[in-house]
């Protein structure tokens, strides 16, 4: 099993990246938050999960161990495959997803593309008491709480960044992370910081 990958970023795509390690280019499927941190030409270190299916062999990569842990938890639920797991992690920061699961917020989960009401309810039922509490604070400074993108400033920032041509999943992930660190930020601040992460 491939558990870790370190190499130079050759290409960043819509939902994956090509990492060159030992002269071999690995295509790694990544959530938006991880893709937003990858820079072509720079070295990346990813925690990975290798999934073998009848029709494909897929490598999934994460910039931190908490993202991988939550990915393993949600994909352990019946009916939730790795692609849907990535969608959940791309739609919101780890902390917001963990909080949603712990709070039993099926409505939040079903707002993610591809996650139906029954799947959201199954995720809550099976994981509500299994999510480690530290994941709810992953990447969030003490005293700050991760916030799904529901504020006016967040929505305005997303619209502005999308108008500049950035990918929607990546934009939503970055803005959600920024709001999680400081929910009081203005749209201008979110756009400026978002550009810094997305470029």
XYZ file of C-alpha atoms in Angstrom:
199
model
C 0.000 0.000 0.000
C 1.183 3.539 -0.778
C 0.764 5.476 2.480
C 2.867 8.555 1.742
C 4.098 10.399 -1.333
C 6.738 13.106 -1.604
C 7.633 14.623 -4.947
C 7.530 17.620 -7.256
C 4.158 18.880 -8.442
C 4.100 18.616 -12.229
C 0.455 19.509 -12.862
C -2.662 20.528 -10.907
C -5.983 19.525 -12.464
C -9.651 20.007 -11.520
C -9.744 17.183 -8.981
C -6.252 15.699 -9.102
C -2.567 16.482 -9.348
C 0.428 14.800 -10.968
C 3.288 14.309 -8.525
C 6.683 13.168 -9.826
C 8.576 10.927 -7.395
C 11.539 8.770 -8.340
C 11.080 9.549 -12.026
C 7.453 8.329 -11.999
C 4.441 10.618 -12.308
C 1.602 9.656 -9.949
C -1.900 10.981 -10.551
C -3.317 11.715 -7.109
C -7.003 12.505 -6.518
C -7.193 15.309 -3.921
C -9.830 17.381 -2.116
C -10.036 21.083 -2.976
C -8.226 22.174 0.184
C -5.201 20.053 -0.708
C -5.191 21.107 -4.372
C -5.229 24.744 -3.240
C -1.930 24.225 -1.434
C -0.101 22.562 -4.333
C 2.202 24.703 -6.471
C 3.592 23.473 -9.798
C 7.345 23.044 -9.557
C 7.412 22.803 -5.778
C 7.741 19.709 -3.596
C 4.568 18.297 -2.061
C 4.210 15.817 0.786
C 0.909 13.949 0.900
C -0.604 11.301 3.142
C -2.216 8.851 0.731
C -4.747 6.079 0.465
C -4.426 3.533 -2.380
C -7.756 2.083 -3.550
C -7.883 -0.951 -5.830
C -11.123 -1.702 -7.696
C -11.997 -4.135 -10.448
C -11.795 -1.405 -13.079
C -9.205 0.972 -11.635
C -6.367 1.609 -9.216
C -6.720 5.034 -7.607
C -4.434 7.042 -5.358
C -5.956 9.662 -3.060
C -3.782 12.312 -1.432
C -4.214 14.682 1.511
C -2.075 17.530 2.800
C -2.683 16.551 6.426
C -3.399 13.451 8.496
C -6.742 14.818 9.762
C -8.156 14.971 6.227
C -7.070 11.374 5.613
C -8.641 10.257 8.906
C -11.983 11.829 8.042
C -11.792 10.433 4.493
C -11.323 6.943 5.953
C -14.265 7.443 8.296
C -16.772 8.627 5.689
C -15.726 6.066 3.069
C -16.176 3.345 5.680
C -19.914 4.028 5.555
C -21.921 1.793 3.220
C -22.714 3.550 -0.057
C -20.010 6.209 0.317
C -17.173 5.654 -2.136
C -13.881 7.542 -2.354
C -15.186 10.007 -4.966
C -18.061 11.016 -2.698
C -15.635 11.184 0.222
C -13.547 13.685 -1.753
C -16.671 15.719 -2.544
C -17.472 15.999 1.154
C -13.924 17.092 2.003
C -13.857 19.544 -0.927
C -17.126 21.202 0.059
C -15.967 22.323 3.511
C -12.964 22.250 5.843
C -12.258 19.145 7.924
C -13.405 20.948 11.069
C -16.776 21.956 9.583
C -17.431 18.448 8.243
C -16.465 16.893 11.590
C -18.699 19.339 13.443
C -21.584 18.574 11.099
C -21.228 14.843 11.669
C -20.918 15.223 15.443
C -23.955 17.525 15.568
C -26.025 15.172 13.413
C -26.481 17.887 10.781
C -27.779 15.780 7.885
C -29.008 18.943 6.131
C -25.462 20.317 5.934
C -24.175 17.026 4.503
C -26.979 16.721 1.951
C -26.103 20.208 0.648
C -22.969 18.672 -0.866
C -23.295 17.691 -4.520
C -23.890 13.947 -4.861
C -24.941 13.416 -1.246
C -28.613 12.522 -1.038
C -30.829 12.738 2.041
C -30.569 9.016 2.819
C -26.787 9.002 2.462
C -26.490 12.057 4.711
C -28.673 10.403 7.347
C -26.609 7.209 7.131
C -23.377 9.186 7.587
C -24.769 10.866 10.695
C -26.166 7.630 12.116
C -22.921 5.703 11.719
C -20.362 8.423 12.467
C -21.954 10.817 14.973
C -20.231 9.091 17.899
C -17.130 7.946 16.026
C -15.585 11.245 14.906
C -12.581 12.138 17.127
C -13.260 15.470 18.852
C -9.911 16.929 17.772
C -11.049 16.820 14.129
C -13.730 19.420 14.894
C -10.929 21.878 15.671
C -8.522 20.771 12.916
C -6.713 23.751 11.439
C -8.757 26.220 13.477
C -7.026 28.587 15.914
C -8.074 28.364 19.566
C -11.380 30.102 20.095
C -12.285 30.095 16.405
C -14.954 27.860 14.958
C -15.046 26.617 11.399
C -17.922 28.128 9.477
C -19.572 26.643 6.376
C -19.832 29.286 3.648
C -23.140 30.913 4.519
C -22.134 34.528 5.239
C -22.729 37.322 2.757
C -19.010 38.098 2.647
C -18.238 34.447 1.927
C -20.761 34.223 -0.886
C -19.532 37.502 -2.411
C -15.929 36.285 -2.260
C -16.851 32.990 -3.933
C -18.673 34.775 -6.751
C -15.731 37.115 -7.332
C -13.173 34.293 -7.397
C -15.332 32.191 -9.713
C -15.587 35.162 -12.065
C -11.781 35.139 -12.246
C -11.870 31.590 -13.597
C -10.934 29.492 -10.583
C -12.536 26.074 -10.030
C -15.706 26.129 -7.911
C -14.830 23.240 -5.580
C -11.395 24.701 -4.914
C -12.771 28.215 -4.341
C -15.427 26.995 -1.900
C -12.881 24.977 0.056
C -10.436 27.884 0.372
C -13.096 30.445 1.360
C -14.575 28.048 3.923
C -11.136 27.521 5.480
C -10.524 31.269 5.659
C -13.893 31.852 7.301
C -13.204 29.014 9.703
C -10.086 30.816 10.912
C -11.864 34.184 11.178
C -15.635 34.374 10.495
C -15.583 38.201 10.702
C -13.474 38.752 7.571
C -14.799 41.062 4.863
C -15.356 39.958 1.277
C -12.332 42.025 0.176
C -10.080 40.290 2.703
C -11.381 36.870 1.683
C -10.794 37.621 -2.001
C -7.254 38.894 -1.367
C -6.271 35.921 0.793
C -8.103 33.515 -1.508
C -6.101 34.744 -4.484
C -2.912 34.145 -2.540
C -3.846 30.511 -1.982
C -5.354 29.802 -5.370
C -2.531 31.195 -7.519
